[in-house]
Amino acid sequence: MKTQKHMTRSNTLLISLLITFMGVTGCGGSDDDGDFNNTDCTNWSEQYLAQANAYSEASNTYATNPTLANCQNYKMAGLNFIEALEGVIDCVPNANKQGFLDDIDQYKEQINATDCN
């Protein structure tokens, strides 16, 4: 039951992050409020969506079969997703950047708090 509750929170957070990021990417097109350094910001949502899908699949697998191996895969997929999100931070418009960073920090805390023992 504890694992299922944690998985529900993880999926809810994942969905809310994806909706937020999709909304931000929909505003793309022009560099009106900051420079994007050398990051390729064309279709930058694609850079993290594959990791988001992998994390979602690992979350579902762990929720249905909470083994040590599945927990470790779940955490690894979550950390890979965080890394992918951090890789596109230069693409986030300055007006949304702090919220993006706050969401990443909250997400990272949740993943790191998952106990696989």
C-alpha positions as MATLAB code, in Angstrom:
seq = 'MKTQKHMTRSNTLLISLLITFMGVTGCGGSDDDGDFNNTDCTNWSEQYLAQANAYSEASNTYATNPTLANCQNYKMAGLNFIEALEGVIDCVPNANKQGFLDDIDQYKEQINATDCN';
ca = [
       0.000    0.000    0.000;
       2.862    2.364    0.859;
       4.508    1.664   -2.494;
       1.250    2.231   -4.368;
       0.703    5.585   -2.607;
       4.259    6.637   -3.461;
       3.793    5.579   -7.089;
       0.577    7.592   -7.345;
       2.375   10.694   -6.054;
       5.254   10.068   -8.464;
       2.950    9.738  -11.441;
       0.978   12.821  -10.386;
       4.190   14.832  -10.123;
       5.410   13.483  -13.450;
       2.179   14.435  -15.181;
       2.167   17.926  -13.660;
       5.790   18.469  -14.704;
       5.089   17.310  -18.235;
       2.058   19.573  -18.544;
       4.099   22.509  -17.253;
       6.959   21.785  -19.630;
       4.642   21.265  -22.581;
       3.080   24.652  -21.869;
       6.484   26.279  -21.753;
       7.559   24.646  -25.002;
       4.397   25.883  -26.665;
       5.630   29.418  -26.070;
       8.853   28.787  -27.976;
       9.867   30.170  -31.291;
      11.567   33.428  -30.468;
      14.261   34.342  -28.020;
      12.408   37.227  -26.411;
      13.585   37.053  -22.826;
      17.029   35.546  -22.606;
      19.803   33.949  -24.480;
      19.763   30.239  -24.954;
      23.548   29.856  -24.943;
      24.638   27.049  -27.240;
      21.849   24.633  -26.360;
      19.764   23.322  -29.236;
      16.310   24.486  -28.233;
      14.503   23.314  -31.350;
      11.872   20.837  -30.179;
      13.613   20.668  -26.820;
      10.728   18.784  -25.232;
      11.838   15.764  -27.252;
      15.112   15.841  -25.331;
      13.374   14.861  -22.088;
      10.202   13.072  -23.207;
      11.991    9.787  -23.895;
      13.370    9.844  -20.347;
       9.939   10.783  -18.980;
       8.416    7.788  -20.751;
      11.147    5.473  -19.446;
      10.573    6.791  -15.925;
       6.820    6.299  -16.220;
       7.297    2.711  -17.384;
       9.759    2.002  -14.536;
       7.305    3.531  -12.066;
       4.486    1.316  -13.278;
       6.696   -1.776  -13.203;
       7.814   -1.037   -9.657;
       4.226   -0.327   -8.534;
       3.017   -3.705   -9.820;
       6.100   -5.658   -8.744;
       8.001   -3.859   -5.925;
      11.244   -5.850   -6.040;
      14.686   -4.486   -5.202;
      15.710   -4.603   -8.872;
      12.571   -2.770   -9.992;
      13.091   -0.144   -7.284;
      16.656    0.431   -8.425;
      15.493    0.695  -12.058;
      12.787    3.131  -10.959;
      15.315    5.363   -9.168;
      17.780    5.206  -12.062;
      15.070    6.130  -14.580;
      14.001    9.013  -12.335;
      17.540   10.330  -12.058;
      17.965   10.023  -15.837;
      14.780   12.040  -16.270;
      16.121   14.727  -13.912;
      19.368   14.827  -15.876;
      17.413   15.255  -19.117;
      15.408   18.110  -17.596;
      18.571   19.792  -16.373;
      19.964   19.454  -19.891;
      17.274   21.721  -21.314;
      17.281   24.406  -18.618;
      18.781   26.936  -21.033;
      15.693   26.513  -23.225;
      13.253   27.543  -20.512;
      12.170   31.180  -20.837;
      13.520   33.309  -17.997;
       9.999   34.017  -16.737;
       9.472   30.267  -16.114;
      13.004   29.260  -15.135;
      12.668   29.503  -11.332;
       9.505   27.393  -11.287;
      11.219   24.864  -13.532;
      14.209   24.681  -11.169;
      11.943   24.396   -8.124;
      10.045   21.510   -9.740;
      13.310   19.747  -10.571;
      14.531   20.126   -6.976;
      11.261   18.761   -5.583;
      11.331   15.879   -8.032;
      14.966   15.072   -7.213;
      14.173   15.015   -3.471;
      11.292   12.615   -4.057;
      13.399   10.255   -6.156;
      16.298   10.306   -3.710;
      13.897    9.656   -0.805;
      12.759    6.377   -2.343;
      14.138    3.595   -0.146;
      15.025    0.447   -2.063;
      16.159   -1.566    0.948;
];
